[in-house]
Coordinates of C-alpha atoms in Angstrom, one line a residue:
M202 CA 29.6 37.3 95.5
T203 CA 28.1 36.4 91.9
A204 CA 28.8 33.3 89.7
Q205 CA 31.5 35.2 88.2
G206 CA 33.2 36.1 91.5
I207 CA 33.2 32.5 92.3
D208 CA 34.7 31.3 89.1
Q209 CA 37.7 33.9 89.6
L210 CA 38.1 32.6 93.0
L211 CA 38.4 28.9 91.8
A212 CA 40.8 30.0 89.0
L213 CA 42.8 31.8 91.7
G214 CA 42.7 28.4 93.8
E215 CA 44.1 26.8 90.8
K216 CA 46.9 29.1 90.9
L217 CA 47.5 28.3 94.4
K218 CA 48.1 25.1 93.9
N219 CA 50.9 25.5 91.4
D220 CA 52.5 28.4 93.4
V221 CA 52.7 26.0 96.3
E222 CA 53.7 23.1 94.0
E223 CA 56.6 25.4 92.3
S224 CA 57.9 26.4 95.9
G225 CA 58.6 23.0 97.2
K226 CA 58.6 24.3 100.4
R227 CA 56.8 21.9 103.3
N228 CA 55.4 25.2 105.3
T229 CA 53.2 25.9 102.4
D230 CA 50.7 23.2 102.7
V231 CA 48.9 25.2 105.1
F232 CA 47.5 27.2 102.3
L233 CA 46.3 24.2 100.3
A234 CA 44.8 22.8 103.6
I235 CA 43.0 26.4 103.9
W236 CA 42.0 26.5 100.3
D237 CA 40.7 23.0 100.2
S238 CA 38.4 23.9 103.3
I239 CA 37.2 26.9 101.0
E240 CA 36.7 25.1 97.9
L241 CA 34.5 22.5 99.4
R242 CA 32.4 25.0 100.7
L243 CA 32.3 27.1 97.6
L244 CA 31.2 23.7 95.6
D245 CA 28.6 22.7 98.3
E246 CA 24.9 23.4 96.7
D247 CA 23.8 24.3 100.2
F248 CA 26.4 26.7 100.6
D249 CA 25.2 30.2 101.5
L250 CA 27.3 33.4 101.1
V251 CA 25.5 34.9 103.8
S252 CA 27.2 32.8 106.2
A253 CA 30.4 34.1 105.1
R254 CA 29.5 37.7 105.4
E255 CA 27.9 37.2 108.7
P256 CA 29.5 34.1 110.3
K257 CA 28.1 32.7 113.2
N258 CA 30.8 29.9 113.7
I259 CA 34.8 29.5 112.9
V260 CA 33.9 27.3 110.3
D261 CA 32.0 30.3 108.6
L262 CA 34.7 32.6 109.4
S263 CA 37.2 30.5 108.1
V264 CA 35.8 31.3 104.4
R265 CA 36.1 34.8 104.3
E266 CA 39.4 35.1 106.6
G267 CA 41.2 32.2 105.0
L268 CA 40.8 34.3 101.7
V269 CA 42.6 37.2 103.4
D270 CA 45.4 34.8 105.1
I271 CA 45.9 33.2 101.6
G272 CA 46.4 36.9 100.0
R273 CA 48.2 38.6 102.6
C274 CA 51.1 35.5 102.1
Y275 CA 51.6 37.1 98.6
L276 CA 52.5 40.3 99.9
A277 CA 56.2 41.1 99.9
G278 CA 57.7 40.0 103.5
D279 CA 56.3 36.5 103.4
S280 CA 58.8 34.2 101.2
R281 CA 56.3 31.2 101.5
L282 CA 54.4 32.2 98.5
P283 CA 55.8 34.4 95.2
N284 CA 55.6 38.0 95.9
D285 CA 52.7 38.9 93.9
R286 CA 50.6 42.2 94.7
N287 CA 48.4 41.7 92.1
I288 CA 47.1 38.2 93.1
A289 CA 47.3 39.4 96.6
E290 CA 45.0 41.9 95.6
Q291 CA 42.4 39.7 94.1
W292 CA 42.0 37.5 97.1
L293 CA 42.1 40.7 99.8
A294 CA 39.4 41.9 97.6
I295 CA 36.9 39.0 97.8
G296 CA 37.9 38.7 101.5
A297 CA 36.9 42.5 101.8
E298 CA 33.8 42.1 99.6
L299 CA 32.9 39.1 102.0
G300 CA 33.0 41.6 105.2
S301 CA 36.7 41.0 106.6
L302 CA 38.0 44.1 108.2
M303 CA 41.6 42.6 107.8
G304 CA 41.1 42.6 104.1
Q305 CA 39.4 46.0 103.9
M306 CA 42.7 47.2 106.0
L307 CA 45.2 45.6 104.1
L308 CA 43.7 47.1 100.6
L309 CA 43.8 50.3 101.9
R310 CA 47.5 50.2 102.9
M311 CA 48.4 48.6 99.6
N312 CA 46.9 51.7 98.2
I313 CA 48.9 54.0 100.8
E314 CA 52.4 52.1 99.7
V315 CA 51.8 53.0 95.9
G316 CA 51.6 56.5 96.7
R317 CA 47.9 57.2 97.2
T318 CA 48.4 59.5 100.0
A319 CA 45.4 61.9 99.8
Y320 CA 43.0 61.9 102.6
D321 CA 40.9 58.8 102.3
P322 CA 37.7 58.8 104.4
R323 CA 37.7 54.9 104.5
W324 CA 40.9 55.0 106.6
L325 CA 39.2 56.8 109.6
Q326 CA 36.1 54.2 109.1
A327 CA 38.6 51.5 108.8
F328 CA 40.2 52.5 112.2
Q329 CA 37.2 53.1 114.0
R330 CA 35.6 49.8 112.9
W331 CA 38.6 48.4 114.3
Q332 CA 38.4 49.7 117.8
A333 CA 34.9 48.8 118.2
E334 CA 35.8 45.3 117.0
E335 CA 38.8 45.2 119.3
E336 CA 36.7 45.9 122.5
R337 CA 34.7 42.9 121.7
S338 CA 35.2 39.9 123.9
D339 CA 33.5 37.0 121.8
F340 CA 35.1 33.9 120.6
L341 CA 35.3 34.7 116.9
W342 CA 37.2 38.2 117.5
K343 CA 39.6 36.5 119.4
N344 CA 40.3 34.0 116.9
Q345 CA 40.7 36.2 114.1
N346 CA 43.0 38.6 116.3
Q347 CA 45.1 35.5 117.1
R348 CA 45.6 34.6 113.4
F349 CA 46.2 38.3 112.0
D350 CA 48.9 39.3 114.6
M351 CA 49.6 42.2 112.1
M352 CA 46.0 43.7 112.7
R353 CA 47.1 46.0 115.1
P354 CA 49.9 47.7 113.2
V355 CA 47.8 48.4 109.8
A356 CA 45.0 49.8 112.0
F357 CA 47.2 52.0 113.8
G358 CA 48.9 52.9 110.6
L359 CA 45.5 54.0 109.3
G360 CA 44.2 55.8 112.1
L361 CA 47.6 57.6 112.1
Q362 CA 47.3 58.3 108.1
A363 CA 44.2 59.9 108.7
A364 CA 44.9 62.0 111.5
V365 CA 48.0 63.3 109.5
G366 CA 45.4 63.5 106.2
L367 CA 43.0 65.7 108.2
K368 CA 45.9 67.3 110.2
D369 CA 43.7 66.4 113.2
A370 CA 45.4 66.6 116.5
A371 CA 42.8 65.2 118.7
L372 CA 42.4 62.4 116.6
A373 CA 46.3 61.9 116.7
E374 CA 46.2 61.9 120.4
E375 CA 43.6 59.3 120.3
V376 CA 45.6 57.2 118.3
L377 CA 48.8 57.7 120.2
G378 CA 47.1 57.4 123.4
I379 CA 45.5 53.7 122.3
M380 CA 49.2 52.5 121.2
R381 CA 50.7 53.8 124.5
A382 CA 47.8 51.9 126.8
L383 CA 48.6 49.0 124.7
S384 CA 52.2 49.1 125.1
F385 CA 52.6 48.9 121.1
D386 CA 55.2 50.0 119.0
D387 CA 56.5 49.0 115.5
L388 CA 59.4 50.6 113.7
Q389 CA 57.6 50.7 110.5
L390 CA 55.3 53.4 111.9
T391 CA 57.9 55.6 113.1
G392 CA 57.6 58.0 110.4
L393 CA 53.7 58.5 111.1
K394 CA 53.9 58.6 114.8
W395 CA 56.6 61.5 114.3
Q396 CA 54.2 63.5 111.9
A397 CA 51.3 62.9 114.4
E398 CA 53.4 63.9 117.4
M399 CA 54.1 67.2 115.5
L400 CA 50.8 67.8 115.3
L401 CA 50.1 67.9 119.1
L402 CA 53.6 70.4 119.1
Q403 CA 51.8 73.1 116.9
N404 CA 49.8 75.7 118.0
E405 CA 46.3 75.8 115.7
P406 CA 47.0 78.5 113.3
A407 CA 44.9 81.3 113.1
S408 CA 45.3 81.5 109.3
E409 CA 43.3 77.7 109.0
P410 CA 39.7 79.0 109.4
S411 CA 37.3 76.3 111.2
R412 CA 34.1 76.0 112.8
Q413 CA 31.9 74.0 115.2
I414 CA 28.9 72.9 114.0
L415 CA 27.8 71.1 117.1
K416 CA 27.6 72.7 120.5
N417 CA 26.0 70.0 122.5
I418 CA 24.5 66.4 122.4
T419 CA 22.0 65.6 124.9
P420 CA 22.8 62.6 126.7
G421 CA 21.0 59.1 125.9
N422 CA 18.6 57.4 128.0
D423 CA 20.5 54.1 128.3
S424 CA 24.0 52.7 127.5
K425 CA 23.1 51.6 124.1
E426 CA 21.8 55.2 123.0
N427 CA 25.1 56.7 124.9
Q428 CA 27.5 54.4 122.5
A429 CA 25.6 55.4 119.4
L430 CA 25.9 59.2 120.3
E431 CA 29.7 58.6 121.4
R432 CA 30.7 58.6 117.4
F433 CA 29.8 62.4 117.1
K434 CA 31.8 63.7 119.5
P435 CA 34.2 64.8 117.2
L436 CA 31.7 67.4 115.7
L437 CA 31.7 69.2 119.3
R438 CA 35.3 70.3 118.1
P439 CA 35.9 72.9 115.2
L440 CA 35.9 71.3 111.8
P441 CA 38.1 72.8 109.2
L442 CA 36.9 75.3 106.5
Q443 CA 38.0 74.8 102.9
T444 CA 39.3 78.0 101.5
W445 CA 39.1 79.7 98.0
P446 CA 41.7 78.7 95.6
G447 CA 44.4 81.7 95.3
S448 CA 43.5 82.0 91.8
L449 CA 41.1 81.4 89.0
S450 CA 43.0 78.3 87.5
W451 CA 39.9 76.0 88.5
T452 CA 37.4 78.0 86.5
E453 CA 39.6 77.8 83.2
N454 CA 39.5 74.1 83.8
L455 CA 36.1 74.0 84.2
G456 CA 35.0 76.1 81.4
R457 CA 37.0 74.2 79.0
E458 CA 34.7 71.2 80.2
Y459 CA 31.5 72.8 80.6
P460 CA 31.3 75.8 78.1
W461 CA 27.6 75.7 78.1
M462 CA 27.6 76.2 81.8
S463 CA 29.2 79.8 81.4
R464 CA 26.6 81.6 83.5
A465 CA 27.2 79.5 86.4
M466 CA 30.8 79.7 86.3
D467 CA 30.6 83.9 86.0
M468 CA 28.5 83.6 89.0
L469 CA 30.9 81.6 90.8
E470 CA 34.1 83.7 89.6
N471 CA 32.1 86.7 90.9
E472 CA 31.6 85.3 94.5
W473 CA 35.4 84.4 94.2
A474 CA 36.0 87.9 93.6
L475 CA 34.2 89.2 96.0
N476 CA 35.5 87.0 98.9
R477 CA 39.0 87.9 97.7
V478 CA 38.6 91.8 98.0
T479 CA 36.9 91.7 101.4
G480 CA 39.3 89.4 102.7
Q481 CA 37.1 86.6 103.3
P482 CA 39.0 83.2 102.6
V483 CA 36.5 80.9 103.5
L484 CA 34.9 79.1 100.6
K485 CA 31.2 79.9 100.7
F486 CA 28.7 81.2 98.1
R487 CA 25.1 82.2 97.8
P488 CA 22.9 79.0 97.2
L489 CA 22.9 78.3 93.5
L490 CA 19.9 76.9 91.6
L491 CA 20.8 75.5 88.0
V492 CA 17.5 75.1 85.5
G493 CA 17.5 73.1 82.1
N494 CA 16.3 70.3 80.1
P495 CA 17.0 66.9 81.5
G496 CA 20.4 65.3 80.3
L497 CA 22.5 68.9 80.1
G498 CA 24.9 67.4 82.5
K499 CA 23.9 69.6 85.6
S500 CA 24.5 67.0 88.2
R501 CA 28.0 65.9 86.6
F502 CA 28.9 69.8 86.8
V503 CA 28.5 69.8 90.5
Q504 CA 30.3 66.8 90.9
S505 CA 33.5 68.4 88.9
L506 CA 33.0 72.0 91.0
G507 CA 33.5 69.7 94.1
E508 CA 36.5 68.2 92.6
A509 CA 38.0 71.7 91.3
L510 CA 37.1 73.3 94.7
G511 CA 38.6 70.7 96.8
L512 CA 35.2 70.1 98.3
P513 CA 33.4 66.8 99.5
T514 CA 30.3 66.6 97.7
A515 CA 27.2 65.2 98.7
F516 CA 24.1 64.6 96.5
M517 CA 20.3 64.3 97.8
T518 CA 17.7 63.3 95.4
M519 CA 14.7 65.3 96.0
A520 CA 12.5 63.8 93.7
G521 CA 9.4 62.2 95.4
M522 CA 10.8 62.7 99.0
N523 CA 8.2 63.7 101.3
D524 CA 9.7 62.6 104.8
N525 CA 12.5 65.4 105.9
M526 CA 13.7 63.0 108.6
M527 CA 17.1 62.6 106.2
L528 CA 17.8 65.9 106.9
K529 CA 16.5 66.6 110.4
G530 CA 17.2 63.0 111.8
T531 CA 15.4 60.4 113.4
A532 CA 14.4 60.8 116.8
R533 CA 15.3 58.5 119.6
G534 CA 13.3 55.5 120.8
W535 CA 12.8 54.5 117.2
S536 CA 14.6 51.3 115.8
S537 CA 15.6 53.5 112.9
A538 CA 17.2 56.4 115.1
R539 CA 19.9 58.0 113.6
A540 CA 21.1 61.8 112.7
G541 CA 20.5 63.8 109.9
Y542 CA 22.4 62.5 106.6
L543 CA 24.5 65.8 106.2
V544 CA 25.6 65.7 110.0
E545 CA 26.7 62.1 109.1
F546 CA 28.1 63.4 105.8
M547 CA 30.1 66.4 107.9
L548 CA 31.3 63.7 110.3
E549 CA 32.6 61.2 107.9
N550 CA 34.4 64.0 105.8
R551 CA 35.5 66.2 108.8
Q552 CA 34.5 69.1 106.7
A553 CA 32.3 72.1 107.9
N554 CA 31.8 73.9 104.6
P555 CA 30.9 70.7 101.9
L556 CA 29.3 71.2 98.7
V557 CA 25.6 69.7 98.8
C558 CA 23.5 69.1 95.8
L559 CA 20.0 68.9 95.9
D560 CA 19.0 67.1 92.6
E561 CA 16.0 67.3 90.8
I562 CA 14.4 70.0 93.6
E563 CA 11.4 70.7 91.9
K564 CA 10.0 67.2 92.3
I565 CA 10.4 68.0 96.1
G566 CA 7.7 66.2 98.2
T567 CA 5.2 68.4 99.9
G568 CA 3.5 65.8 102.1
R569 CA 3.3 66.8 105.7
N570 CA 4.6 63.3 107.4
N571 CA 7.0 64.5 109.9
G572 CA 7.0 67.8 108.7
R573 CA 7.5 69.5 104.9
L574 CA 10.7 68.8 103.8
W575 CA 11.0 72.0 101.9
E576 CA 10.0 74.0 105.1
T577 CA 13.0 72.2 106.7
L578 CA 15.4 73.0 103.9
L579 CA 14.4 76.9 104.2
T580 CA 15.4 76.8 107.9
M581 CA 19.0 75.3 106.5
L582 CA 19.3 78.2 103.5
E583 CA 18.2 81.2 105.3
P584 CA 21.6 82.6 107.1
A585 CA 19.4 83.4 110.2
T586 CA 18.2 80.1 111.0
A587 CA 21.0 77.9 109.3
S588 CA 23.3 78.1 112.7
R589 CA 20.9 76.4 114.7
V590 CA 18.8 73.8 113.5
T591 CA 17.9 70.9 115.9
D592 CA 18.9 67.4 114.9
E593 CA 16.1 65.0 116.0
F594 CA 18.9 62.3 117.0
L595 CA 21.4 64.4 118.5
L596 CA 18.9 66.9 120.4
G597 CA 21.1 69.7 119.8
P598 CA 21.5 72.4 117.3
V599 CA 23.8 72.0 114.1
D600 CA 25.4 74.9 112.3
Y601 CA 24.7 74.5 108.7
S602 CA 25.7 78.3 107.7
S603 CA 29.1 77.3 106.1
V604 CA 27.2 74.8 103.7
N605 CA 27.5 75.3 100.0
W606 CA 24.1 74.4 98.4
I607 CA 23.6 73.8 94.7
A608 CA 20.3 72.8 93.4
T609 CA 19.2 71.4 89.9
A610 CA 16.0 71.2 88.5
N611 CA 14.4 70.9 85.1
D612 CA 11.9 73.9 85.7
V613 CA 10.8 75.7 88.7
E614 CA 6.9 76.0 87.9
D615 CA 6.1 73.7 91.0
L616 CA 8.8 74.8 93.3
P617 CA 7.4 76.8 96.1
E618 CA 8.1 80.9 95.9
P619 CA 10.0 80.9 99.5
L620 CA 12.4 78.2 98.1
Q621 CA 12.8 79.6 95.1
S622 CA 13.9 83.3 97.0
R623 CA 16.9 81.6 98.6
F624 CA 18.7 80.6 95.4
T625 CA 20.7 82.4 92.7
I626 CA 18.7 81.0 89.4
I627 CA 20.9 80.1 86.4
R628 CA 19.5 79.0 83.3
V629 CA 21.4 76.5 81.6
G630 CA 21.8 76.7 77.8
E631 CA 22.1 74.0 75.3
P632 CA 25.6 72.7 74.6
A633 CA 26.6 74.2 71.4
R634 CA 27.6 72.0 68.1
E635 CA 31.2 72.9 68.7
D636 CA 30.9 71.4 72.1
F637 CA 30.9 67.8 70.7
D638 CA 34.5 67.0 71.4
C639 CA 34.5 68.0 75.1
I640 CA 31.5 66.3 75.9
L641 CA 32.4 63.0 74.1
T642 CA 35.6 63.3 76.3
N643 CA 33.4 63.9 79.4
I644 CA 31.3 60.7 78.4
L645 CA 34.4 58.6 77.8
K646 CA 35.6 59.5 81.1
D647 CA 32.6 58.6 83.0
I648 CA 32.5 55.3 81.4
A649 CA 35.9 54.2 82.2
R650 CA 35.2 55.6 85.7
D651 CA 32.4 53.2 85.9
L652 CA 34.3 50.3 84.7
G653 CA 37.4 51.0 86.9
T654 CA 39.8 51.7 84.1
E655 CA 41.1 54.5 82.3
P656 CA 39.7 56.5 79.2
W657 CA 42.6 54.9 77.3
A658 CA 41.7 51.3 78.0
L659 CA 38.5 51.3 76.2
P660 CA 38.3 50.3 72.7
S661 CA 38.6 52.7 69.8
L662 CA 35.3 53.8 68.2
N663 CA 35.3 53.3 64.1
P664 CA 36.0 56.6 62.7
Q665 CA 32.8 56.2 60.5
V666 CA 30.8 55.6 63.6
A667 CA 32.6 58.4 65.7
G668 CA 31.9 60.9 62.6
A669 CA 28.1 59.7 62.3
L670 CA 27.5 60.0 66.2
R671 CA 29.3 63.9 65.7
R672 CA 27.0 64.9 62.7
R673 CA 23.7 63.7 64.6
F674 CA 24.7 65.7 67.5
Q675 CA 25.6 68.5 65.4
R676 CA 22.4 68.4 63.7
K677 CA 20.8 68.4 66.9
P678 CA 22.2 68.8 70.3
G679 CA 20.0 67.0 72.6
S680 CA 20.1 65.1 75.8
L681 CA 23.8 64.4 76.9
R682 CA 22.4 61.4 78.9
R683 CA 21.1 60.1 75.7
L684 CA 24.4 60.6 73.7
A685 CA 26.1 58.8 76.9
V686 CA 23.9 56.0 76.2
I687 CA 24.7 55.4 72.6
T688 CA 28.3 55.8 73.2
R689 CA 28.3 53.1 75.9
S690 CA 26.5 50.8 73.2
L691 CA 29.0 51.4 70.5
L692 CA 31.9 50.7 72.7
Q693 CA 30.2 47.4 73.6
L694 CA 29.8 46.6 69.9
E695 CA 33.5 47.5 69.6
A696 CA 34.6 45.3 72.6
K697 CA 32.3 42.4 70.9
A698 CA 33.9 42.5 67.5
Q699 CA 37.6 42.2 69.2
M700 CA 36.3 39.0 71.0
D701 CA 36.5 35.6 69.5
E702 CA 34.0 32.6 69.8
D703 CA 35.9 31.6 72.9
G704 CA 35.3 34.8 74.5
A705 CA 39.3 35.7 74.4
L706 CA 40.7 38.7 72.7
R707 CA 41.5 38.3 68.8
R708 CA 44.9 38.6 68.1
L709 CA 46.2 41.3 65.9
Q710 CA 47.3 40.6 62.7

């Protein structure tokens, strides 16, 4: 937590004191006691935030979990403090930042309650972490579980939400089975339980393609290894395959946003048409290599393409990478032993045909440390071998044949010829002068996303400044990255001009 974060927390503490005083309820004194303890720790010069993130005793634990305890009491259902979701979210977010599982789960549930029901991988991650923590028997965990009697319904709610969002009958059975074993029931989960039970009653429809990407996992030599391998068991069941959209509306939107990427879009439209004509619904295209000058938005285009097609997108920076353990996994026996990055990615996203971007592939390392990286890539890209690539940690063949690959490069002069031959190479042209408006719109979207807000919330650029920016671009369209840097600097100046000397927004005249 930064100094700014501590200042925010102290300000929340002052509001808490006022809320307790205004409520006039005796049973709110407990919150002042909790806050007083936390405030003393924060103001202690010897206080170390690591102790809050990694508590070793009940005092350290009370810092982060006390924040969450206060935050949840600002939520509806607790009459001791005002119902204020915004204040609750701030308390919970700080507790979650310090590692509180309860804080993280409550924030996820709040997002669901406001209608964000599209599948979020964090639902499953939180449920799985809760499972692991639930099995622990140490004093700290027992204390936390007793303080938060609502932890189980929140955890089961996230687990069921993940099962329904993924349409994963096996996961639904797992969550419902744990609930039965614990004789747990909660009226608020009735609707989710019903949806999960419907998944179990449905036969897997033939129209929903899937692929089993892992055939077997070689057991470990000890309980610790087997425990680490346990989490990969879902990959022994078929994972869903995303299908092509039913129309070309996705290309129209991308075409308006990236008009200088027309050659790449033409290739993808042709792949879509070929699959439609041959009756192959699964979204799969030949590996694509985008080659063009730095700063043309190649990586951003890949991200937007993944969003348009509904594919989870993994970015792997190839620049300087010499060791191929990220691809093939790290062998057991090492302290750093783990599965390959893409295996982890497919497990997390429960998708057998994700989009994988190999960024700056021309800068790939050529060293032989643990095998040449580009040779391992060849086995993943080549249809004849992609379905049986051995993972050094799982000691089983992984099927990468459904993965969609896009690589980016500034040039291909130093790229090994065998690797070049696995891609359809597309030369990306420079943006045209008339593309300025859509480029500026994209840049403002990116800046707003980085700031966690919406484009309309950004300061308005002075019309004269915006005009000069347009004329500069139209005279010499260059790096979009450079244009983004300039635009952000101009927005910073506009924002600063709106502030008075005390750091407050000037009142509009």
